[in-house]
Coordinates of C-alpha atoms in Angstrom, one line a residue:
M1 CA -90.0 -99.4 104.9
S2 CA -87.8 -96.0 104.3
T3 CA -91.1 -94.1 104.0
N4 CA -92.3 -95.4 107.5
S5 CA -89.0 -94.3 108.8
E6 CA -89.3 -91.0 107.4
D7 CA -92.8 -90.8 108.4
D8 CA -91.7 -91.4 112.3
V9 CA -88.8 -88.7 112.0
S10 CA -90.9 -86.2 111.1
K11 CA -93.8 -87.5 113.5
T12 CA -91.3 -87.3 116.0
F13 CA -89.6 -83.8 115.3
R14 CA -93.0 -82.1 114.9
T15 CA -94.1 -83.7 118.5
L16 CA -90.8 -82.1 119.9
V17 CA -91.3 -79.0 118.5
E18 CA -95.3 -78.8 119.7
S19 CA -93.8 -79.8 123.3
A20 CA -91.1 -77.1 123.4
D21 CA -93.4 -74.5 121.9
R22 CA -95.7 -75.1 124.8
K23 CA -93.4 -74.6 127.2
F24 CA -91.8 -71.9 125.6
A25 CA -94.9 -70.0 126.0
R26 CA -95.2 -71.0 129.5
V27 CA -91.7 -69.5 130.6
R28 CA -92.4 -66.0 128.8
D29 CA -94.9 -65.8 131.8
V30 CA -92.2 -66.4 134.2
P31 CA -91.3 -63.0 135.9
A32 CA -88.2 -61.5 135.0
Y33 CA -87.2 -60.5 138.8
G34 CA -87.2 -62.8 141.9
R35 CA -85.3 -66.0 142.6
G36 CA -86.4 -69.6 142.6
Q37 CA -87.3 -69.8 138.8
N38 CA -84.5 -71.7 137.8
H39 CA -86.2 -75.3 138.0
Y40 CA -88.9 -74.3 135.4
L41 CA -86.5 -72.6 133.0
H42 CA -84.5 -75.6 133.3
K43 CA -87.2 -78.0 131.7
V44 CA -87.6 -75.6 128.8
F45 CA -84.1 -75.4 128.1
K46 CA -83.9 -79.3 128.0
A47 CA -87.2 -79.6 125.5
Y48 CA -85.2 -77.4 123.2
M49 CA -81.5 -78.9 123.8
R50 CA -83.5 -82.3 122.8
L51 CA -85.3 -80.9 119.8
W52 CA -82.0 -79.2 118.4
K53 CA -79.9 -82.6 119.1
F54 CA -82.6 -84.3 117.3
Q55 CA -82.8 -82.5 114.1
Q56 CA -78.9 -82.5 113.9
E57 CA -78.8 -86.2 114.1
N58 CA -81.9 -86.4 111.7
R59 CA -81.2 -83.3 109.4
A60 CA -81.1 -85.1 106.1
R61 CA -84.2 -87.2 106.7
L62 CA -86.0 -84.4 107.9
V63 CA -85.1 -82.3 104.8
E64 CA -86.6 -85.0 102.6
S65 CA -89.7 -85.0 104.2
G66 CA -90.2 -81.3 104.0
L67 CA -88.1 -79.3 106.9
Q68 CA -87.5 -75.7 105.7
R69 CA -84.5 -74.0 106.7
W70 CA -86.4 -71.2 108.1
E71 CA -88.1 -73.7 110.5
I72 CA -84.3 -74.4 111.8
G73 CA -83.9 -70.7 112.3
E74 CA -87.0 -70.4 114.1
I75 CA -85.8 -73.2 116.4
A76 CA -82.5 -71.6 116.9
S77 CA -84.0 -67.9 117.0
R78 CA -86.2 -69.2 120.4
I79 CA -83.0 -70.6 121.9
G80 CA -81.5 -67.3 121.5
Q81 CA -84.1 -65.8 122.8
L82 CA -84.5 -68.3 126.1
Y83 CA -80.7 -67.5 126.4
Y84 CA -81.5 -63.9 126.3
G85 CA -84.5 -64.2 129.1
Q86 CA -82.2 -66.0 131.4
Y87 CA -79.8 -63.1 131.0
M88 CA -82.4 -60.8 132.1
R89 CA -83.4 -62.6 135.0
S90 CA -79.9 -63.6 136.2
S91 CA -77.6 -60.8 134.4
E92 CA -75.2 -63.4 133.7
A93 CA -73.1 -62.5 131.0
R94 CA -72.4 -65.9 129.5
F95 CA -76.2 -66.0 128.7
L96 CA -76.1 -62.7 126.8
L97 CA -73.2 -64.1 124.6
E98 CA -74.8 -67.6 124.1
S99 CA -77.8 -65.7 122.7
Y100 CA -75.4 -63.8 120.8
V101 CA -73.9 -66.8 119.5
F102 CA -77.2 -68.4 118.1
Y103 CA -78.5 -65.3 116.5
E104 CA -75.3 -64.7 114.8
A105 CA -75.5 -68.2 113.6
I106 CA -78.7 -67.8 112.2
L107 CA -77.5 -64.6 110.4
N108 CA -74.2 -66.2 108.9
R109 CA -76.3 -69.5 107.6
G110 CA -79.1 -67.4 106.2
Y111 CA -81.8 -69.4 107.6
F112 CA -84.3 -67.4 106.7
Q113 CA -82.9 -66.3 103.1
G114 CA -85.7 -66.9 100.3
S115 CA -88.4 -67.4 102.7
V116 CA -90.7 -65.0 101.5
K117 CA -93.4 -66.6 100.3
E118 CA -95.8 -66.0 103.3
I119 CA -95.7 -62.7 105.6
S120 CA -96.0 -64.6 108.5
I121 CA -92.1 -66.3 107.7
R122 CA -91.3 -62.7 106.9
Y123 CA -92.4 -61.5 110.6
K124 CA -90.7 -64.2 112.3
E125 CA -87.6 -63.1 110.4
L126 CA -88.2 -59.4 111.2
R127 CA -88.5 -60.5 115.1
F128 CA -85.1 -62.0 114.8
C129 CA -83.5 -59.2 113.6
A130 CA -85.1 -56.9 116.1
R131 CA -83.7 -59.2 118.9
F132 CA -80.6 -59.8 117.3
L133 CA -80.1 -56.1 117.3
L134 CA -81.1 -55.7 121.4
V135 CA -78.4 -58.3 122.2
S136 CA -75.7 -56.7 119.7
L137 CA -76.4 -53.3 121.3
L138 CA -76.3 -54.9 125.1
L139 CA -72.7 -56.5 124.1
N140 CA -71.8 -53.1 122.1
R141 CA -71.1 -55.1 119.2
H142 CA -71.2 -51.5 117.0
E143 CA -70.4 -53.0 113.7
M144 CA -73.0 -55.9 113.8
V145 CA -75.5 -53.3 115.1
R146 CA -74.7 -51.1 112.3
L147 CA -75.2 -54.4 109.7
L148 CA -78.5 -55.5 111.4
V149 CA -79.9 -51.8 111.0
D150 CA -79.1 -51.9 107.5
K151 CA -80.4 -55.2 106.9
F152 CA -83.5 -54.5 108.6
R153 CA -84.5 -51.3 106.9
A154 CA -83.9 -53.3 103.7
L155 CA -86.1 -56.2 104.9
V156 CA -88.9 -53.7 105.9
D157 CA -88.8 -51.6 102.4
E158 CA -88.5 -55.0 100.8
S159 CA -91.8 -56.7 102.6
K160 CA -93.4 -53.2 101.5
A161 CA -93.2 -54.2 97.9
T162 CA -94.0 -58.0 98.2
F163 CA -96.8 -57.9 101.0
R164 CA -98.7 -54.7 99.8
E165 CA -101.9 -55.3 101.8
A166 CA -99.7 -56.1 105.3
N167 CA -99.5 -53.4 107.9
L168 CA -96.0 -53.0 108.5
K169 CA -96.4 -49.6 110.4
E170 CA -95.0 -51.3 113.3
W171 CA -92.0 -52.0 111.6
K172 CA -91.1 -49.0 110.3
Q173 CA -91.3 -47.6 113.9
V174 CA -88.9 -50.1 114.9
V175 CA -86.5 -48.8 112.0
Q176 CA -87.3 -45.2 113.4
E177 CA -86.7 -46.2 116.9
I178 CA -82.9 -47.8 116.6
V179 CA -81.7 -45.3 114.1
R180 CA -82.7 -42.7 117.0
F181 CA -81.1 -44.7 119.7
M182 CA -77.9 -45.1 118.0
K183 CA -77.5 -41.4 117.0
A184 CA -78.1 -40.6 120.7
D185 CA -75.6 -43.3 121.8
A186 CA -73.1 -42.0 119.2
S187 CA -70.8 -40.9 121.6
S188 CA -70.4 -44.7 123.0
V189 CA -69.0 -46.2 120.0
N190 CA -65.3 -45.0 120.4
A191 CA -65.6 -44.8 124.4
R192 CA -64.3 -46.6 127.2
P193 CA -66.8 -49.1 128.2
L194 CA -69.7 -48.2 130.7
R195 CA -69.7 -51.7 132.3
Y196 CA -67.3 -51.8 135.5
C197 CA -63.7 -52.2 134.2
A198 CA -60.6 -52.8 136.3
T199 CA -58.2 -50.9 133.8
F200 CA -60.4 -47.6 134.3
D201 CA -62.3 -48.2 137.6
S202 CA -59.7 -49.7 139.8
H203 CA -57.2 -46.9 140.9
P204 CA -54.0 -48.6 142.3
D205 CA -53.0 -45.5 144.8
S206 CA -56.1 -46.2 146.7
L207 CA -57.0 -49.4 146.3
P208 CA -54.9 -50.4 149.6
Y209 CA -57.4 -47.8 151.1
V210 CA -60.4 -49.6 149.9
A211 CA -59.0 -52.8 151.0
R212 CA -58.3 -52.0 154.6
F213 CA -61.6 -49.9 155.1
H214 CA -63.8 -51.8 157.5
A215 CA -67.1 -50.1 158.4
K216 CA -69.0 -52.0 161.4
K217 CA -71.6 -53.0 158.9
V218 CA -70.8 -53.7 155.2
L219 CA -73.4 -54.0 152.2
K220 CA -72.8 -55.7 148.7
L221 CA -75.3 -54.6 146.0
Q222 CA -76.8 -57.9 144.9
D223 CA -80.3 -56.5 143.3
A224 CA -81.2 -53.1 141.6
V225 CA -84.4 -52.4 140.2
L226 CA -84.2 -49.8 137.1
T227 CA -87.2 -48.3 135.2
S228 CA -87.6 -44.5 133.7
Y229 CA -90.5 -42.8 131.8
H230 CA -90.4 -40.0 130.0
H231 CA -92.8 -38.5 127.3
N232 CA -91.1 -39.2 123.7
E233 CA -88.0 -40.7 125.5
I234 CA -85.2 -42.4 123.5
K235 CA -85.6 -46.3 123.5
F236 CA -85.7 -49.4 121.4
A237 CA -88.1 -52.0 122.2
E238 CA -88.8 -51.8 125.9
L239 CA -85.1 -50.6 126.7
T240 CA -84.8 -46.7 127.3
L241 CA -81.5 -45.1 126.9
D242 CA -81.3 -44.5 130.6
T243 CA -82.0 -47.9 132.0
Y244 CA -79.3 -49.2 128.9
R245 CA -76.7 -46.9 130.4
M246 CA -77.6 -48.1 133.9
L247 CA -78.0 -51.6 133.3
Q248 CA -74.5 -51.6 131.7
C249 CA -72.8 -49.5 134.7
L250 CA -73.9 -52.2 137.0
E251 CA -72.2 -55.0 135.4
W252 CA -68.7 -56.4 135.0
E253 CA -66.7 -55.8 131.9
P254 CA -65.4 -58.9 130.9
S255 CA -61.8 -59.1 130.0
G256 CA -60.8 -58.9 126.7
S257 CA -59.6 -62.7 125.6
F258 CA -62.9 -63.7 126.8
Y259 CA -65.2 -60.7 125.6
Q260 CA -64.2 -61.2 121.8
K261 CA -64.3 -65.1 121.6
R262 CA -65.2 -66.2 117.9
P263 CA -69.0 -67.1 117.5
V264 CA -70.2 -70.7 117.0
E265 CA -70.6 -71.6 112.9
L266 CA -73.4 -74.0 112.2
A267 CA -72.2 -76.5 109.5
E268 CA -74.9 -77.5 106.9
N269 CA -75.5 -81.0 108.8
G270 CA -76.6 -78.9 111.5
R271 CA -73.3 -79.7 113.9
S272 CA -71.9 -76.9 115.4
N273 CA -68.1 -75.5 114.2
D274 CA -67.1 -74.6 117.8
Y275 CA -64.6 -71.2 117.5
S276 CA -65.7 -69.9 120.7
G277 CA -65.2 -72.3 123.6
T278 CA -69.1 -72.4 123.7
S279 CA -71.7 -75.0 123.7
G280 CA -73.6 -74.4 120.8
L281 CA -75.9 -76.6 122.5
I282 CA -79.0 -75.8 124.8
D283 CA -78.8 -76.4 128.4
I284 CA -79.0 -73.9 131.3
N285 CA -75.4 -75.1 132.9
L286 CA -73.8 -75.8 129.5
A287 CA -72.2 -72.4 129.0
V288 CA -70.1 -72.6 132.2
D289 CA -66.9 -71.8 130.2
L290 CA -67.9 -68.6 129.1
T291 CA -67.6 -67.0 132.7
D292 CA -64.9 -65.1 133.2
P293 CA -63.4 -66.5 136.3
T294 CA -61.9 -63.5 137.8
L295 CA -65.0 -61.6 138.3
P296 CA -67.7 -61.8 140.7
P297 CA -71.5 -62.2 139.8
N298 CA -73.0 -59.2 138.5
P299 CA -75.9 -58.0 140.3
R300 CA -79.2 -59.1 139.4
K301 CA -81.5 -56.3 137.9
A302 CA -85.2 -56.2 137.3
I303 CA -85.9 -53.6 134.3
L304 CA -89.3 -52.6 133.9
Y305 CA -90.5 -50.9 131.0
R306 CA -93.8 -48.4 132.1
P307 CA -95.0 -50.4 135.1
T308 CA -97.8 -48.9 137.0
A309 CA -97.0 -48.0 140.3
T310 CA -98.6 -50.9 142.0
H311 CA -96.4 -53.1 139.5
L312 CA -93.4 -51.2 140.9
V313 CA -94.1 -51.8 144.3
A314 CA -94.9 -55.5 143.8
V315 CA -91.6 -56.0 142.0
I316 CA -89.5 -53.8 144.8
A317 CA -91.5 -56.0 147.7
T318 CA -90.6 -59.4 146.0
I319 CA -86.8 -58.4 145.4
C320 CA -86.5 -56.8 149.3
D321 CA -88.3 -59.6 150.6
E322 CA -85.6 -62.5 149.1
L323 CA -82.6 -59.8 149.5
P324 CA -80.0 -62.0 151.0
V325 CA -78.5 -61.0 154.3
D326 CA -75.3 -58.3 154.3
S327 CA -77.1 -57.0 150.9
I328 CA -78.4 -54.1 149.9
M329 CA -80.7 -53.2 146.8
L330 CA -80.7 -50.0 144.4
V331 CA -83.6 -48.6 143.1
Y332 CA -82.9 -46.3 140.1
L333 CA -86.0 -44.1 139.0
S334 CA -85.9 -41.7 136.2
S335 CA -89.1 -39.9 135.4
S336 CA -90.8 -36.6 134.7
A337 CA -92.8 -34.6 137.4
S338 CA -96.6 -34.6 137.3
F339 CA -98.3 -33.5 134.4
S340 CA -100.4 -30.0 133.9
S341 CA -103.7 -32.3 134.4
D342 CA -102.3 -32.8 138.2
S343 CA -102.5 -29.1 139.0
Q344 CA -105.7 -27.9 138.0
G345 CA -108.9 -27.3 140.1
E346 CA -109.1 -26.7 143.9
S347 CA -109.3 -29.1 146.7
S348 CA -111.4 -28.8 149.9
G349 CA -108.4 -27.5 151.5
G350 CA -107.7 -24.5 148.8
S351 CA -105.8 -24.1 145.7
R352 CA -103.0 -27.0 144.8
R353 CA -99.9 -26.0 143.9
S354 CA -98.3 -28.1 140.9
A355 CA -95.9 -30.8 142.0
K356 CA -93.2 -29.2 139.9
N357 CA -93.4 -25.9 141.6
K358 CA -93.5 -27.5 144.8
A359 CA -90.3 -29.3 144.2
V360 CA -88.6 -25.8 143.0
T361 CA -89.7 -24.3 146.5
Q362 CA -88.4 -26.9 148.2
A363 CA -85.0 -26.7 146.2
S364 CA -84.9 -23.3 147.5
H365 CA -84.3 -24.6 150.8
D366 CA -81.0 -25.3 152.0
Q367 CA -80.4 -28.5 150.6
N368 CA -78.5 -29.9 153.9
S369 CA -81.1 -29.0 155.8
S370 CA -84.1 -31.7 156.9
P371 CA -87.5 -30.8 155.4
E372 CA -90.5 -29.6 157.4
V373 CA -92.7 -32.4 157.6
H374 CA -96.5 -32.1 158.7
Y375 CA -98.1 -34.9 160.4
D376 CA -101.7 -35.6 160.2
K377 CA -104.0 -37.3 163.1
N378 CA -102.9 -40.6 162.5
G379 CA -99.1 -39.5 162.8
Y380 CA -98.2 -40.0 159.0
S381 CA -96.8 -37.3 157.0
S382 CA -98.5 -35.5 153.8
N383 CA -95.0 -34.5 152.6
Y384 CA -94.8 -38.2 151.8
Y385 CA -97.6 -37.8 149.5
E386 CA -97.4 -34.2 147.8
N387 CA -94.9 -34.9 145.1
H388 CA -94.9 -38.0 142.9
L389 CA -93.2 -39.4 140.0
S390 CA -95.1 -39.8 136.6
L391 CA -94.9 -43.7 135.7
G392 CA -97.0 -43.4 132.5
P393 CA -98.2 -41.0 130.0
R394 CA -101.8 -40.5 132.0
G395 CA -101.6 -38.5 135.2
N396 CA -104.2 -40.8 136.7
G397 CA -103.3 -42.9 140.2
S398 CA -102.0 -46.0 138.9
N399 CA -98.9 -44.0 137.4
K400 CA -98.2 -41.7 140.5
F401 CA -95.1 -43.0 142.5
Y402 CA -94.7 -41.0 145.8
P403 CA -91.7 -41.1 148.1
G404 CA -94.0 -42.6 150.6
D405 CA -94.2 -45.8 148.4
L406 CA -90.8 -46.5 149.2
I407 CA -91.2 -46.4 153.0
P408 CA -92.1 -50.1 153.6
F409 CA -89.1 -51.2 152.1
T410 CA -86.9 -49.3 154.4
R411 CA -86.8 -52.4 156.7
K412 CA -84.0 -53.5 154.1
P413 CA -81.1 -51.4 153.2
L414 CA -81.8 -49.2 150.4
F415 CA -79.4 -47.5 147.5
L416 CA -81.9 -45.1 145.8
V417 CA -81.1 -42.9 142.7
I418 CA -83.7 -40.4 141.9
D419 CA -83.5 -38.9 138.4
S420 CA -86.5 -36.5 137.6
D421 CA -87.2 -32.8 138.3
T422 CA -89.2 -33.4 141.5
S423 CA -86.4 -35.4 142.7
H424 CA -85.7 -33.5 145.9
A425 CA -88.9 -34.1 147.2
F426 CA -87.6 -37.8 148.0
K427 CA -85.4 -35.9 150.8
V428 CA -88.4 -36.9 153.1
L429 CA -87.5 -40.7 153.3
H430 CA -84.7 -39.7 155.3
G431 CA -85.3 -39.9 159.0
A432 CA -88.4 -41.9 158.2
E433 CA -87.0 -45.2 157.4
R434 CA -88.5 -48.2 159.0
G435 CA -85.2 -50.0 160.2
E436 CA -82.4 -49.0 157.7
P437 CA -81.1 -45.9 156.8
V438 CA -81.6 -44.5 153.1
A439 CA -78.9 -43.7 151.0
L440 CA -80.0 -41.4 148.1
L441 CA -78.6 -39.8 145.3
L442 CA -81.0 -37.1 143.9
S443 CA -80.8 -35.4 140.5
P444 CA -81.0 -31.6 139.9
L445 CA -84.3 -30.0 139.3
R446 CA -83.4 -29.1 136.3
P447 CA -80.5 -29.7 133.2
S448 CA -77.7 -27.6 132.5
F449 CA -76.1 -27.0 128.9
K450 CA -74.0 -24.6 127.4
S451 CA -76.0 -25.0 124.2
P452 CA -79.8 -24.5 124.9
S453 CA -80.6 -27.0 121.9
R454 CA -79.2 -29.9 124.4
L455 CA -81.9 -29.3 126.8
D456 CA -84.2 -31.5 125.3
M457 CA -83.8 -34.4 126.8
T458 CA -85.6 -36.5 124.4
K459 CA -82.4 -36.5 121.9
N460 CA -80.0 -36.9 124.7
G461 CA -81.3 -38.9 127.2
S462 CA -81.1 -37.6 131.4
Q463 CA -78.1 -35.8 132.1
F464 CA -77.8 -36.9 135.7
T465 CA -77.8 -40.6 134.9
F466 CA -75.1 -39.8 131.8
F467 CA -73.1 -38.3 134.6
L468 CA -73.2 -41.4 136.7
T469 CA -72.8 -43.7 133.8
A470 CA -70.5 -42.0 131.3
P471 CA -68.8 -39.2 133.4
L472 CA -66.5 -37.7 130.7
Q473 CA -69.0 -37.9 128.2
A474 CA -71.5 -35.8 129.8
F475 CA -68.8 -33.2 130.9
C476 CA -68.4 -32.7 127.2
Q477 CA -72.0 -32.3 126.3
L478 CA -72.5 -30.3 129.0
A479 CA -69.7 -28.1 127.6
G480 CA -70.5 -28.4 124.2
L481 CA -67.7 -30.6 123.0
I482 CA -67.5 -33.1 120.6
F483 CA -67.0 -36.6 122.1
P484 CA -64.4 -38.4 121.0
D485 CA -62.6 -35.1 119.3
P486 CA -59.8 -36.1 117.0
E487 CA -58.2 -33.0 118.4
T488 CA -58.2 -33.6 122.1
D489 CA -56.0 -36.2 124.0
D490 CA -58.8 -38.0 125.5
E491 CA -56.4 -40.5 127.7
T492 CA -55.1 -37.2 128.9
A493 CA -58.8 -36.4 130.1
E494 CA -59.3 -40.2 131.9
Y495 CA -56.2 -39.8 133.4
I496 CA -57.1 -36.7 135.4
M497 CA -60.4 -37.9 136.2
S498 CA -59.0 -41.5 137.5
T499 CA -56.6 -39.6 139.6
A500 CA -59.3 -37.5 141.1
F501 CA -61.3 -40.3 141.8
S502 CA -58.7 -42.2 143.5
K503 CA -57.8 -39.0 145.8
W504 CA -61.7 -38.8 146.8
E505 CA -61.4 -42.5 147.6
V506 CA -58.9 -41.8 149.6
I507 CA -60.6 -39.3 151.4
L508 CA -63.5 -41.4 151.8
C509 CA -62.2 -44.0 153.1
T510 CA -60.1 -42.5 155.9
S511 CA -62.8 -39.4 156.8
R512 CA -64.0 -39.5 160.0
S513 CA -67.1 -37.6 159.4
L514 CA -68.5 -40.1 156.7
D515 CA -71.5 -41.2 157.6
L516 CA -72.6 -45.1 158.4
V517 CA -74.9 -45.0 155.5
W518 CA -72.2 -44.3 152.9
A519 CA -69.5 -46.3 155.2
Q520 CA -71.1 -49.8 154.5
V521 CA -71.4 -49.5 150.9
I522 CA -67.8 -48.4 150.1
S523 CA -66.2 -51.9 149.9
D524 CA -68.9 -52.3 147.0
P525 CA -67.2 -51.5 144.0
F526 CA -70.5 -50.6 141.8
L527 CA -71.5 -48.4 144.6
R528 CA -68.3 -46.5 145.3
R529 CA -67.9 -45.8 141.6
L530 CA -71.7 -44.2 141.6
I531 CA -70.6 -42.1 144.7
L532 CA -67.3 -41.1 143.3
R533 CA -69.5 -39.8 139.8
F534 CA -72.1 -38.4 142.0
I535 CA -69.3 -36.0 143.5
F536 CA -67.7 -35.3 140.2
C537 CA -71.2 -34.5 138.8
R538 CA -72.1 -32.0 141.5
A539 CA -68.9 -30.2 141.6
V540 CA -69.2 -30.2 137.6
L541 CA -72.7 -28.6 137.9
S542 CA -71.9 -26.3 140.6
L543 CA -68.7 -24.6 139.1
F544 CA -70.8 -24.1 136.1
H545 CA -73.5 -22.2 137.7
P546 CA -72.7 -18.7 139.6
P547 CA -73.8 -19.3 143.1
E548 CA -76.5 -16.7 143.2
D549 CA -77.9 -18.6 139.8
S550 CA -77.5 -22.4 141.2
D551 CA -81.0 -23.0 142.4
G552 CA -82.2 -26.1 141.1
Y553 CA -79.2 -27.0 139.1
A554 CA -77.1 -29.2 141.6
P555 CA -78.0 -32.7 142.9
V556 CA -78.1 -33.5 146.2
C557 CA -77.0 -36.6 148.6
V558 CA -78.9 -37.7 151.6
P559 CA -77.0 -38.0 154.2
D560 CA -74.1 -35.6 153.3
L561 CA -71.0 -36.6 152.3
P562 CA -67.8 -35.3 154.4
S563 CA -67.2 -31.7 153.7
S564 CA -63.6 -31.8 152.4
L565 CA -65.9 -33.5 149.1
L566 CA -67.9 -30.5 148.3
P567 CA -67.4 -28.4 144.9
D568 CA -65.4 -25.7 146.5
S569 CA -63.0 -28.0 148.5
E570 CA -59.5 -27.9 146.7
A571 CA -59.3 -31.6 146.3
V572 CA -62.7 -31.3 144.1
R573 CA -62.7 -27.8 142.6
S574 CA -59.0 -28.2 141.7
A575 CA -59.4 -31.4 139.4
I576 CA -62.6 -30.2 137.8
L577 CA -60.5 -27.1 137.0
R578 CA -57.9 -29.0 135.3
L579 CA -60.1 -30.8 133.6
A580 CA -61.8 -27.9 131.9
D581 CA -58.1 -26.3 131.3
H582 CA -57.2 -29.4 129.3
L583 CA -60.3 -29.6 127.3
K584 CA -60.0 -25.5 126.7
V585 CA -63.4 -24.9 128.5
S586 CA -62.0 -23.5 132.0
G587 CA -63.8 -20.3 131.2
Y588 CA -67.2 -22.1 131.9
F589 CA -66.3 -23.3 135.2
M590 CA -64.6 -20.1 137.1
H591 CA -67.4 -20.1 139.3
T592 CA -67.2 -20.4 143.3

């Protein structure tokens, strides 16, 4: 009778596993953008909740019938993966934390340890480690990242010795990727968080001005599309360094007590010892206590890895169509200009110049002037489709993204951040909108560094993105300084910048010449911070270069911000020189 009971338990367990796995396979095809996906996702979470609860209640009998520890680890790993996927769809920090909870429990309980008889099980363990690494990176758990890198490297080396015929080239590459990523991002380990933090980003002196500021129209950042592609760029899995930085820049930093909760540990009987306040169970709504009640929700973000131009357009279209009233969408594109293959040969209209040369030529014009536009017989401007961003390694049409591709979406409010050596080509969108004026932050056409070795963005990531997400670190990188420097008072440097940003906020909120495009987003903390950091970046790079040698080295905003915030204005220039003097690099920033 006991044998029959054990057989029934084992059969029920296998049935639940198969059902959950089928649902899991289908949910992987659900797009990680757009609204209206929660109904099906809830079914998947519910299936794994039933499975997890069943194995908890019947652990002893399942073990007697042959259940392996790695199978429990695989279930928990799937749960962690589901939570991570839900975080990517919703940008809710509680799901990222729940994912961390399950992954850390797998590591602490050693569910995959000793299961090296089959290469398929080792692959499961390697995938678990890689996913846990990604979650730990996003949560800035630097000690855990270092621990996991060492473990991951050891697993790959051990697998090479144990499974000599296995092809582990892909996993060796993963090790190289994460080591390279950590090296490029080393300055963030002891730095302030990239996420919006009230301690650093809310300025008490200017807060009353922001609170009293009222525009005719007020927009809130609700959605963002982030993508980057550069040849040999720094990345881990499908997250590039640039999108990693921008992703965090558009999220709230949880409070200290909330952020440092202890993780769930799984007891030997499979039941959870809850030390963190998290559920430890699998339901889409059971982690509500992980939500910091003092913070608004994060903007939703669609992170696209090497999309084709048509896929990028489709994602923007979906989000645009679902954009709530009184909301704005941010589109962040970081990419190189066209490849050399784009400039070869001659067309019927004569020889073609390279897109990069056109962009540089265009930048030589007064950046405050509107570009000259030429229309064909149908009334379309050829400028919209002359220059493009390359979204992939091949220069064919599927990877070319043109300024004109964004025009249909200007029926809704857009905030565009273009980081490219052909970024100024997107100025042509100003005045071509189909209903809503576009806000544009456009990168310099070329980076600036004291040391030529820093020019290689495959080692550092994009400089403009770095300024928008970590301005003090970007300043130090520009000047060839070590960050953090034990001999430098970084707190004073942060104070100088905070004081400057506070003054600039007051100028923005009291200026009578502030364009409506900027006025309607000033109340949004994420967009306001990006604007302030743009002002800082523009001033730093302008003062770094002599006026006669500044062509292409300065970022551009369209439409213009108030002239009282230009690089040569007293409020801006004095702050940059004060920071440079404090960091003992004032000799690099005396140009006016």
